[in-house]
Amino acid sequence: MANVQLKALKKSYGDLQIIPGIDLEIRDGEFVVFVGPSGCGKSTLLRCIAGLEDITGGDLFIAGERVNDVPPSKRGIAMVFQSYALYPHMTVAENMAFGLRLAGFSKPEMKAAVQRAAQILQIEHLLERKPKALSGGQRQRVAIGRAIVRKPGVFLFDEPLSNLDAALRVQMRVELSRLHQELKTTMVYVTHDQVEAMTLAHRIVVLNAGRIEQVGTPMELYHRPVNRFVAGFIGSPKMNFIEGHLAAQDSGGHALVKLIEGSTVAVEANAGALAVGAQVAMGIRPEHVLASAEPSPGSVRGHVQLAEHLGDTTYLHVALGGATDALVIRTDPANPLQTGDIAHLHFPPARCYLFDEGGRTCTAADAVADAMAG
Ligand code: ADP
Ligand code: MG
């Protein structure tokens, strides 16, 4: 068991700065997920923690010990990669025991450790097989087993499910959560998939271009994104954004936003720092837009470009006038709106977010979160 502390941790390759400086504390037993777009530095950061990359600046502590100059094998970590990297000529049991054999464990010790890991991962019946006789999911389980037998203080996962098909990814996700509940070991998990991040993490670290945009629980990030990047990254389908200008503010915590397509909507937001006329964007998630065939006071008119019926839910792609992308709206399958119809949209003010020109959130999002909690 171990905590992990990053203090002003920097990483460059030559002149190329990948991580300008990260401060982060991962608590003992916590499941932390690094998420962000491809190339943002997730793997680099994980490899720095593992010791597979040298740190250019700052300090790294694992279980309270400064490990900047400690080799990977002495850091008390075990890493699982996207590619399973199993030895093809060894059986599953031999693959899992390999690290222990190198470390000089006795045969009975190795056997016991492999048995226990195989039991946890439900692969006892596969121990004598070679990797080529395993499915992708089974191979990934063996790779995880190889990490478990080493009893690390910290597990490091780098996109371990990316090579699996969608159904298996869902299954393995559930098993990883179960594994964490059973082992209670600190886990640091890298993915570009925000659904994986939302379902696995105690806390999510959203990275962008080597910097932390926000750290928080999945629900904090969903309800209270600090900026437009996080708002757009967390949630699926992603939040809709409509550009506009601040038209007015009232003292009751509402801002009026003149949208680029011409209508004016109210947003429950604290735009106190902004001048009337300032460039802003309004954001609203697909699940919070109300779409009706009938107009209502203040509703915004749009054109249904496409109605996607998924059975349990329907997605409407609705174009507004002006230079806006079509909005994606999640609605009930009983909603009568179909492709080609005129839709009348209502944006509940408490569900709307307001972003300034720099992308910072001005929405009084507490109201949204409290509404959800209540
Ligand atoms: P992610 O895992 O988030 O997709 P990476 O951490 O792999 O991103 O990469 C972050 C950035 O660092 C990328 O721009 C990548 O090209 C660069 N990078 C990674 N490894 C090296 C290297 N050995 N030398 C130079 N640049 C690298
Ligand atoms: Mg990567």
Short mmCIF file of C-alpha atoms and ligand atoms in Angstrom, two decimals:
data_model
loop_
_atom_site.label_atom_id
_atom_site.label_comp_id
_atom_site.label_asym_id
_atom_site.label_seq_id
_atom_site.Cartn_x
_atom_site.Cartn_y
_atom_site.Cartn_z
CA MET A 1 0.00 0.00 0.00
CA ALA A 2 1.41 3.39 -0.91
CA ASN A 3 0.56 6.96 -1.76
CA VAL A 4 2.14 8.81 -4.67
CA GLN A 5 3.14 12.48 -4.62
CA LEU A 6 4.19 14.56 -7.60
CA LYS A 7 5.80 17.88 -6.76
CA ALA A 8 6.40 20.28 -9.67
CA LEU A 9 7.19 17.21 -11.75
CA LYS A 10 8.57 18.15 -15.16
CA LYS A 11 9.43 16.11 -18.23
CA SER A 12 11.13 17.20 -21.44
CA TYR A 13 12.65 15.30 -24.32
CA GLY A 14 15.59 17.52 -25.26
CA ASP A 15 14.11 20.96 -25.90
CA LEU A 16 10.61 19.56 -26.21
CA GLN A 17 8.70 20.17 -22.99
CA ILE A 18 5.94 17.58 -22.52
CA ILE A 19 5.04 18.21 -18.87
CA PRO A 20 5.72 21.76 -17.68
CA GLY A 21 5.13 21.00 -13.99
CA ILE A 22 2.54 18.88 -12.20
CA ASP A 23 1.56 18.84 -8.53
CA LEU A 24 -0.64 15.95 -7.50
CA GLU A 25 -1.23 13.76 -4.48
CA ILE A 26 -2.63 10.27 -4.98
CA ARG A 27 -3.82 8.83 -1.70
CA ASP A 28 -3.08 5.36 -0.41
CA GLY A 29 -5.69 2.94 -1.78
CA GLU A 30 -7.15 5.45 -4.19
CA PHE A 31 -8.16 4.64 -7.80
CA VAL A 32 -7.02 7.65 -9.84
CA VAL A 33 -7.56 7.92 -13.59
CA PHE A 34 -5.55 10.18 -15.90
CA VAL A 35 -7.70 11.11 -18.86
CA GLY A 36 -7.13 13.45 -21.79
CA PRO A 37 -6.80 13.55 -25.55
CA SER A 38 -4.21 11.51 -27.37
CA GLY A 39 -0.72 13.02 -27.07
CA CYS A 40 -1.47 15.10 -23.94
CA GLY A 41 1.21 13.32 -21.88
CA LYS A 42 -0.71 10.64 -19.97
CA SER A 43 1.67 7.79 -20.78
CA THR A 44 4.69 10.01 -20.22
CA LEU A 45 3.45 10.91 -16.74
CA LEU A 46 2.72 7.28 -15.88
CA ARG A 47 6.12 6.18 -17.19
CA CYS A 48 7.76 8.86 -15.03
CA ILE A 49 5.98 7.40 -11.98
CA ALA A 50 7.07 3.91 -13.03
CA GLY A 51 10.68 5.00 -13.50
CA LEU A 52 10.71 4.03 -17.17
CA GLU A 53 11.44 7.71 -17.95
CA ASP A 54 13.78 10.04 -16.09
CA ILE A 55 12.20 13.09 -14.50
CA THR A 56 13.53 16.38 -15.85
CA GLY A 57 12.59 18.40 -12.75
CA GLY A 58 10.65 18.27 -9.51
CA ASP A 59 10.20 15.38 -7.10
CA LEU A 60 8.36 12.10 -7.01
CA PHE A 61 7.51 10.31 -3.76
CA ILE A 62 6.09 6.80 -3.45
CA ALA A 63 5.06 5.70 0.06
CA GLY A 64 6.80 8.78 1.40
CA GLU A 65 10.17 7.96 -0.14
CA ARG A 66 11.72 10.22 -2.78
CA VAL A 67 12.20 7.89 -5.74
CA ASN A 68 13.54 10.22 -8.47
CA ASP A 69 16.69 8.11 -8.72
CA VAL A 70 15.29 4.73 -7.65
CA PRO A 71 15.10 2.11 -10.45
CA PRO A 72 11.64 0.80 -11.49
CA SER A 73 12.14 -2.61 -9.85
CA LYS A 74 12.72 -0.96 -6.45
CA ARG A 75 9.71 1.41 -6.52
CA GLY A 76 7.11 -1.10 -5.37
CA ILE A 77 5.05 -0.61 -8.53
CA ALA A 78 3.73 -2.97 -11.20
CA MET A 79 2.66 -1.80 -14.62
CA VAL A 80 0.13 -3.21 -17.11
CA PHE A 81 0.25 -1.99 -20.69
CA GLN A 82 -2.13 -1.99 -23.63
CA SER A 83 0.02 -4.64 -25.34
CA TYR A 84 0.17 -7.67 -23.09
CA ALA A 85 3.85 -8.48 -23.77
CA LEU A 86 3.55 -12.11 -22.66
CA TYR A 87 6.36 -14.55 -23.41
CA PRO A 88 4.95 -16.82 -26.17
CA HIS A 89 7.03 -19.88 -25.26
CA MET A 90 5.98 -19.84 -21.59
CA THR A 91 2.72 -21.07 -20.11
CA VAL A 92 0.36 -18.71 -18.34
CA ALA A 93 1.69 -19.87 -14.96
CA GLU A 94 5.31 -19.36 -16.06
CA ASN A 95 4.50 -15.94 -17.46
CA MET A 96 2.89 -14.92 -14.21
CA ALA A 97 5.75 -16.28 -12.09
CA PHE A 98 8.51 -14.82 -14.26
CA GLY A 99 9.10 -11.67 -12.22
CA LEU A 100 9.11 -13.64 -8.98
CA ARG A 101 11.62 -16.12 -10.38
CA LEU A 102 13.97 -13.24 -11.27
CA ALA A 103 13.53 -11.87 -7.76
CA GLY A 104 14.65 -15.23 -6.33
CA PHE A 105 11.39 -16.50 -4.84
CA SER A 106 11.19 -20.22 -4.03
CA LYS A 107 9.05 -22.61 -6.09
CA PRO A 108 6.34 -23.05 -3.42
CA GLU A 109 6.16 -19.27 -2.91
CA MET A 110 5.76 -18.70 -6.65
CA LYS A 111 3.13 -21.41 -6.94
CA ALA A 112 1.07 -19.97 -4.09
CA ALA A 113 1.25 -16.43 -5.48
CA VAL A 114 0.27 -17.56 -8.98
CA GLN A 115 -2.61 -19.66 -7.61
CA ARG A 116 -3.98 -16.77 -5.62
CA ALA A 117 -3.77 -14.31 -8.52
CA ALA A 118 -5.32 -16.86 -10.91
CA GLN A 119 -8.17 -17.36 -8.45
CA ILE A 120 -8.82 -13.61 -8.18
CA LEU A 121 -8.83 -13.27 -11.97
CA GLN A 122 -10.72 -16.54 -12.58
CA ILE A 123 -8.08 -17.96 -14.90
CA GLU A 124 -7.11 -21.06 -12.89
CA HIS A 125 -8.20 -23.31 -15.76
CA LEU A 126 -5.82 -21.52 -18.13
CA LEU A 127 -2.57 -21.83 -16.16
CA GLU A 128 -0.99 -24.52 -18.36
CA ARG A 129 -1.91 -22.87 -21.69
CA LYS A 130 0.42 -20.86 -23.90
CA PRO A 131 -0.57 -17.25 -24.71
CA LYS A 132 -1.44 -18.09 -28.33
CA ALA A 133 -4.26 -20.31 -27.09
CA LEU A 134 -5.89 -17.40 -25.22
CA SER A 135 -8.37 -14.72 -26.27
CA GLY A 136 -7.44 -11.04 -26.00
CA GLY A 137 -9.37 -10.68 -22.76
CA GLN A 138 -7.69 -13.73 -21.26
CA ARG A 139 -4.25 -12.44 -22.23
CA GLN A 140 -4.96 -9.12 -20.58
CA ARG A 141 -6.03 -10.99 -17.45
CA VAL A 142 -2.71 -12.85 -17.44
CA ALA A 143 -0.87 -9.54 -17.79
CA ILE A 144 -2.80 -8.22 -14.80
CA GLY A 145 -2.05 -11.48 -12.95
CA ARG A 146 1.64 -10.97 -13.57
CA ALA A 147 1.31 -7.58 -11.87
CA ILE A 148 -0.74 -8.92 -8.94
CA VAL A 149 1.75 -11.65 -7.95
CA ARG A 150 4.35 -8.99 -7.24
CA LYS A 151 2.13 -7.48 -4.52
CA PRO A 152 2.97 -3.92 -5.57
CA GLY A 153 2.16 -0.87 -3.48
CA VAL A 154 0.87 0.84 -6.62
CA PHE A 155 -0.61 -0.57 -9.83
CA LEU A 156 -0.01 1.48 -12.98
CA PHE A 157 -2.26 0.79 -15.97
CA ASP A 158 -1.72 2.33 -19.41
CA GLU A 159 -4.86 1.92 -21.55
CA PRO A 160 -5.06 -1.79 -20.66
CA LEU A 161 -8.44 -2.32 -22.31
CA SER A 162 -7.86 -0.50 -25.60
CA ASN A 163 -7.20 -3.68 -27.59
CA LEU A 164 -10.41 -5.37 -26.48
CA ASP A 165 -13.76 -5.23 -28.24
CA ALA A 166 -16.52 -3.08 -26.77
CA ALA A 167 -18.37 -5.82 -24.88
CA LEU A 168 -15.20 -7.20 -23.33
CA ARG A 169 -14.08 -3.71 -22.34
CA VAL A 170 -17.26 -3.26 -20.33
CA GLN A 171 -16.76 -6.64 -18.65
CA MET A 172 -13.09 -5.99 -17.84
CA ARG A 173 -13.98 -2.56 -16.49
CA VAL A 174 -16.32 -4.18 -13.98
CA GLU A 175 -13.62 -6.72 -13.09
CA LEU A 176 -11.02 -4.02 -12.55
CA SER A 177 -13.37 -2.26 -10.13
CA ARG A 178 -13.92 -5.55 -8.33
CA LEU A 179 -10.16 -6.19 -8.30
CA HIS A 180 -9.61 -2.83 -6.67
CA GLN A 181 -12.26 -3.50 -4.04
CA GLU A 182 -10.60 -6.81 -3.25
CA LEU A 183 -6.94 -5.71 -3.24
CA LYS A 184 -7.48 -2.10 -2.04
CA THR A 185 -4.15 -1.22 -3.61
CA THR A 186 -3.47 2.25 -5.01
CA MET A 187 -4.20 2.27 -8.74
CA VAL A 188 -3.22 4.84 -11.34
CA TYR A 189 -4.96 4.24 -14.63
CA VAL A 190 -4.47 6.01 -17.96
CA THR A 191 -7.16 6.18 -20.63
CA HIS A 192 -8.39 8.49 -23.38
CA ASP A 193 -11.90 7.10 -22.83
CA GLN A 194 -13.93 9.34 -20.55
CA VAL A 195 -16.52 6.61 -19.93
CA GLU A 196 -13.79 4.35 -18.54
CA ALA A 197 -12.58 7.25 -16.42
CA MET A 198 -16.06 8.03 -15.08
CA THR A 199 -16.83 4.41 -14.19
CA LEU A 200 -13.50 3.40 -12.63
CA ALA A 201 -12.16 6.44 -10.83
CA HIS A 202 -12.44 7.72 -7.30
CA ARG A 203 -10.84 10.84 -8.72
CA ILE A 204 -10.17 11.83 -12.31
CA VAL A 205 -7.23 13.97 -13.40
CA VAL A 206 -8.07 15.70 -16.69
CA LEU A 207 -4.88 16.45 -18.62
CA ASN A 208 -4.45 18.72 -21.61
CA ALA A 209 -1.11 19.49 -23.25
CA GLY A 210 0.85 18.25 -20.22
CA ARG A 211 -1.14 20.32 -17.70
CA ILE A 212 -3.86 19.44 -15.22
CA GLU A 213 -7.14 21.09 -16.20
CA GLN A 214 -9.07 19.75 -13.20
CA VAL A 215 -8.92 17.04 -10.53
CA GLY A 216 -12.11 15.77 -8.96
CA THR A 217 -14.57 12.96 -8.47
CA PRO A 218 -16.48 11.92 -11.59
CA MET A 219 -19.59 13.76 -10.38
CA GLU A 220 -17.65 16.93 -9.53
CA LEU A 221 -16.26 17.02 -13.05
CA TYR A 222 -19.66 16.33 -14.57
CA HIS A 223 -21.53 18.96 -12.53
CA ARG A 224 -18.83 21.53 -11.90
CA PRO A 225 -16.35 21.64 -14.76
CA VAL A 226 -14.02 24.58 -14.18
CA ASN A 227 -13.68 25.32 -17.88
CA ARG A 228 -14.95 24.55 -21.33
CA PHE A 229 -12.27 21.93 -21.97
CA VAL A 230 -13.37 19.77 -19.04
CA ALA A 231 -17.05 20.48 -19.75
CA GLY A 232 -16.58 19.21 -23.30
CA PHE A 233 -14.41 16.26 -22.38
CA ILE A 234 -16.49 14.71 -19.59
CA GLY A 235 -19.92 13.47 -20.65
CA SER A 236 -21.12 11.48 -23.61
CA PRO A 237 -22.41 12.69 -26.01
CA LYS A 238 -20.49 15.82 -25.17
CA MET A 239 -21.89 19.13 -23.94
CA ASN A 240 -23.36 21.43 -26.59
CA PHE A 241 -21.81 24.88 -26.89
CA ILE A 242 -23.44 27.91 -28.50
CA GLU A 243 -21.41 31.09 -28.95
CA GLY A 244 -22.96 34.41 -28.05
CA HIS A 245 -22.66 37.71 -26.21
CA LEU A 246 -23.59 38.73 -22.71
CA ALA A 247 -26.77 40.81 -23.17
CA ALA A 248 -27.59 41.64 -19.55
CA GLN A 249 -27.32 40.49 -15.97
CA ASP A 250 -29.80 40.72 -13.19
CA SER A 251 -29.05 40.78 -9.49
CA GLY A 252 -30.81 37.44 -9.03
CA GLY A 253 -27.92 35.45 -10.45
CA HIS A 254 -29.18 35.25 -14.01
CA ALA A 255 -27.31 36.27 -17.13
CA LEU A 256 -29.05 36.89 -20.41
CA VAL A 257 -27.11 35.59 -23.36
CA LYS A 258 -27.76 36.66 -26.92
CA LEU A 259 -26.96 33.55 -28.93
CA ILE A 260 -25.30 33.74 -32.31
CA GLU A 261 -28.45 32.38 -33.99
CA GLY A 262 -30.43 35.37 -32.74
CA SER A 263 -32.45 34.33 -29.69
CA THR A 264 -31.77 35.37 -26.12
CA VAL A 265 -31.70 32.83 -23.30
CA ALA A 266 -31.37 33.08 -19.52
CA VAL A 267 -28.53 31.26 -17.78
CA GLU A 268 -28.21 30.81 -14.04
CA ALA A 269 -24.72 32.18 -13.79
CA ASN A 270 -22.54 34.64 -12.02
CA ALA A 271 -21.15 36.72 -14.86
CA GLY A 272 -20.22 39.55 -12.48
CA ALA A 273 -16.71 39.91 -13.82
CA LEU A 274 -17.86 40.30 -17.43
CA ALA A 275 -18.99 43.44 -19.21
CA VAL A 276 -22.27 43.50 -21.09
CA GLY A 277 -21.42 42.73 -24.71
CA ALA A 278 -18.56 40.36 -23.78
CA GLN A 279 -18.07 37.31 -25.92
CA VAL A 280 -19.32 34.19 -24.09
CA ALA A 281 -20.47 30.66 -24.82
CA MET A 282 -23.50 28.94 -23.40
CA GLY A 283 -23.17 25.22 -22.68
CA ILE A 284 -25.82 22.61 -22.04
CA ARG A 285 -25.61 18.83 -21.93
CA PRO A 286 -27.66 16.69 -24.38
CA GLU A 287 -29.68 15.23 -21.50
CA HIS A 288 -30.81 18.66 -20.28
CA VAL A 289 -32.27 20.24 -23.41
CA LEU A 290 -36.05 19.92 -23.65
CA ALA A 291 -37.28 19.44 -27.21
CA SER A 292 -40.92 19.76 -28.15
CA ALA A 293 -43.02 19.89 -31.32
CA GLU A 294 -44.94 22.82 -29.79
CA PRO A 295 -43.49 26.27 -29.08
CA SER A 296 -43.41 27.56 -25.50
CA PRO A 297 -42.58 31.03 -24.13
CA GLY A 298 -38.91 31.73 -24.83
CA SER A 299 -38.31 28.50 -26.73
CA VAL A 300 -35.72 28.43 -29.51
CA ARG A 301 -36.66 27.11 -32.91
CA GLY A 302 -34.56 24.53 -34.72
CA HIS A 303 -34.63 21.97 -37.48
CA VAL A 304 -34.35 18.23 -36.72
CA GLN A 305 -31.64 17.05 -39.10
CA LEU A 306 -31.65 13.53 -37.74
CA ALA A 307 -33.53 11.49 -35.14
CA GLU A 308 -31.46 8.51 -33.99
CA HIS A 309 -33.56 5.87 -32.24
CA LEU A 310 -31.48 3.65 -29.96
CA GLY A 311 -34.45 1.94 -28.33
CA ASP A 312 -34.08 3.16 -24.76
CA THR A 313 -33.22 6.68 -25.84
CA THR A 314 -33.44 8.92 -28.89
CA TYR A 315 -30.83 11.44 -30.02
CA LEU A 316 -32.07 14.43 -31.96
CA HIS A 317 -29.55 16.43 -33.99
CA VAL A 318 -31.09 19.87 -34.19
CA ALA A 319 -29.70 22.71 -36.29
CA LEU A 320 -30.31 26.27 -35.12
CA GLY A 321 -29.90 29.23 -37.43
CA GLY A 322 -26.56 31.00 -37.66
CA ALA A 323 -23.10 29.50 -37.62
CA THR A 324 -23.68 26.91 -34.91
CA ASP A 325 -23.08 23.18 -34.96
CA ALA A 326 -26.20 21.06 -34.70
CA LEU A 327 -27.11 20.45 -31.06
CA VAL A 328 -27.33 16.88 -29.84
CA ILE A 329 -30.34 16.32 -27.62
CA ARG A 330 -31.05 13.19 -25.66
CA THR A 331 -34.75 12.61 -25.43
CA ASP A 332 -37.35 10.02 -24.57
CA PRO A 333 -38.14 7.50 -27.35
CA ALA A 334 -41.78 8.59 -27.04
CA ASN A 335 -40.85 12.12 -28.19
CA PRO A 336 -42.81 12.59 -31.46
CA LEU A 337 -40.12 14.69 -33.17
CA GLN A 338 -38.72 13.07 -36.31
CA THR A 339 -36.13 13.85 -38.95
CA GLY A 340 -37.26 16.92 -40.92
CA ASP A 341 -39.52 18.35 -38.17
CA ILE A 342 -39.33 21.80 -36.61
CA ALA A 343 -38.31 21.50 -32.94
CA HIS A 344 -38.83 24.03 -30.17
CA LEU A 345 -36.06 23.88 -27.63
CA HIS A 346 -36.05 24.97 -24.03
CA PHE A 347 -32.79 25.41 -22.11
CA PRO A 348 -33.57 25.30 -18.35
CA PRO A 349 -31.50 28.19 -16.92
CA ALA A 350 -30.23 26.10 -13.98
CA ARG A 351 -28.86 23.50 -16.41
CA CYS A 352 -26.95 25.98 -18.53
CA TYR A 353 -23.29 26.83 -18.17
CA LEU A 354 -21.68 30.09 -19.12
CA PHE A 355 -18.07 30.30 -20.32
CA ASP A 356 -16.07 33.48 -20.78
CA GLU A 357 -13.95 34.17 -23.82
CA GLY A 358 -11.01 32.33 -22.24
CA GLY A 359 -13.18 29.24 -21.64
CA ARG A 360 -13.48 29.66 -17.86
CA THR A 361 -16.80 28.65 -16.29
CA CYS A 362 -18.82 31.50 -14.81
CA THR A 363 -21.86 29.38 -14.11
CA ALA A 364 -23.02 29.17 -10.53
CA ALA A 365 -22.84 25.43 -10.99
CA ASP A 366 -23.50 24.73 -7.31
CA ALA A 367 -27.13 25.30 -8.09
CA VAL A 368 -26.98 22.59 -10.73
CA ALA A 369 -25.19 20.13 -8.48
CA ASP A 370 -27.53 20.81 -5.58
CA ALA A 371 -30.53 20.33 -7.82
CA MET A 372 -29.12 16.98 -8.89
CA ALA A 373 -28.34 15.88 -5.34
CA GLY A 374 -31.80 16.89 -4.17
P1 ADP B 1 -0.61 10.17 -24.42
O1 ADP B 1 -0.26 8.93 -23.67
O2 ADP B 1 -1.41 11.15 -23.61
O3 ADP B 1 -1.31 9.88 -25.71
P2 ADP B 1 2.24 10.53 -24.56
O4 ADP B 1 2.58 10.70 -23.12
O5 ADP B 1 2.53 9.22 -25.18
O6 ADP B 1 0.72 10.95 -24.79
O7 ADP B 1 3.01 11.64 -25.40
C1 ADP B 1 2.99 13.00 -25.04
C2 ADP B 1 3.85 13.75 -26.01
O8 ADP B 1 5.20 13.39 -25.83
C3 ADP B 1 3.53 13.48 -27.47
O9 ADP B 1 3.57 14.69 -28.16
C4 ADP B 1 4.63 12.55 -27.91
O10 ADP B 1 4.90 12.73 -29.28
C5 ADP B 1 5.80 13.02 -27.06
N1 ADP B 1 6.76 11.94 -26.80
C6 ADP B 1 6.52 10.77 -26.18
N2 ADP B 1 7.65 10.03 -26.07
C7 ADP B 1 8.64 10.75 -26.64
C8 ADP B 1 10.05 10.54 -26.88
N3 ADP B 1 10.65 9.42 -26.45
N4 ADP B 1 10.72 11.52 -27.50
C9 ADP B 1 10.11 12.65 -27.90
N5 ADP B 1 8.81 12.91 -27.72
C10 ADP B 1 8.07 11.99 -27.11
MG MG B 2 -0.54 6.93 -24.16
#
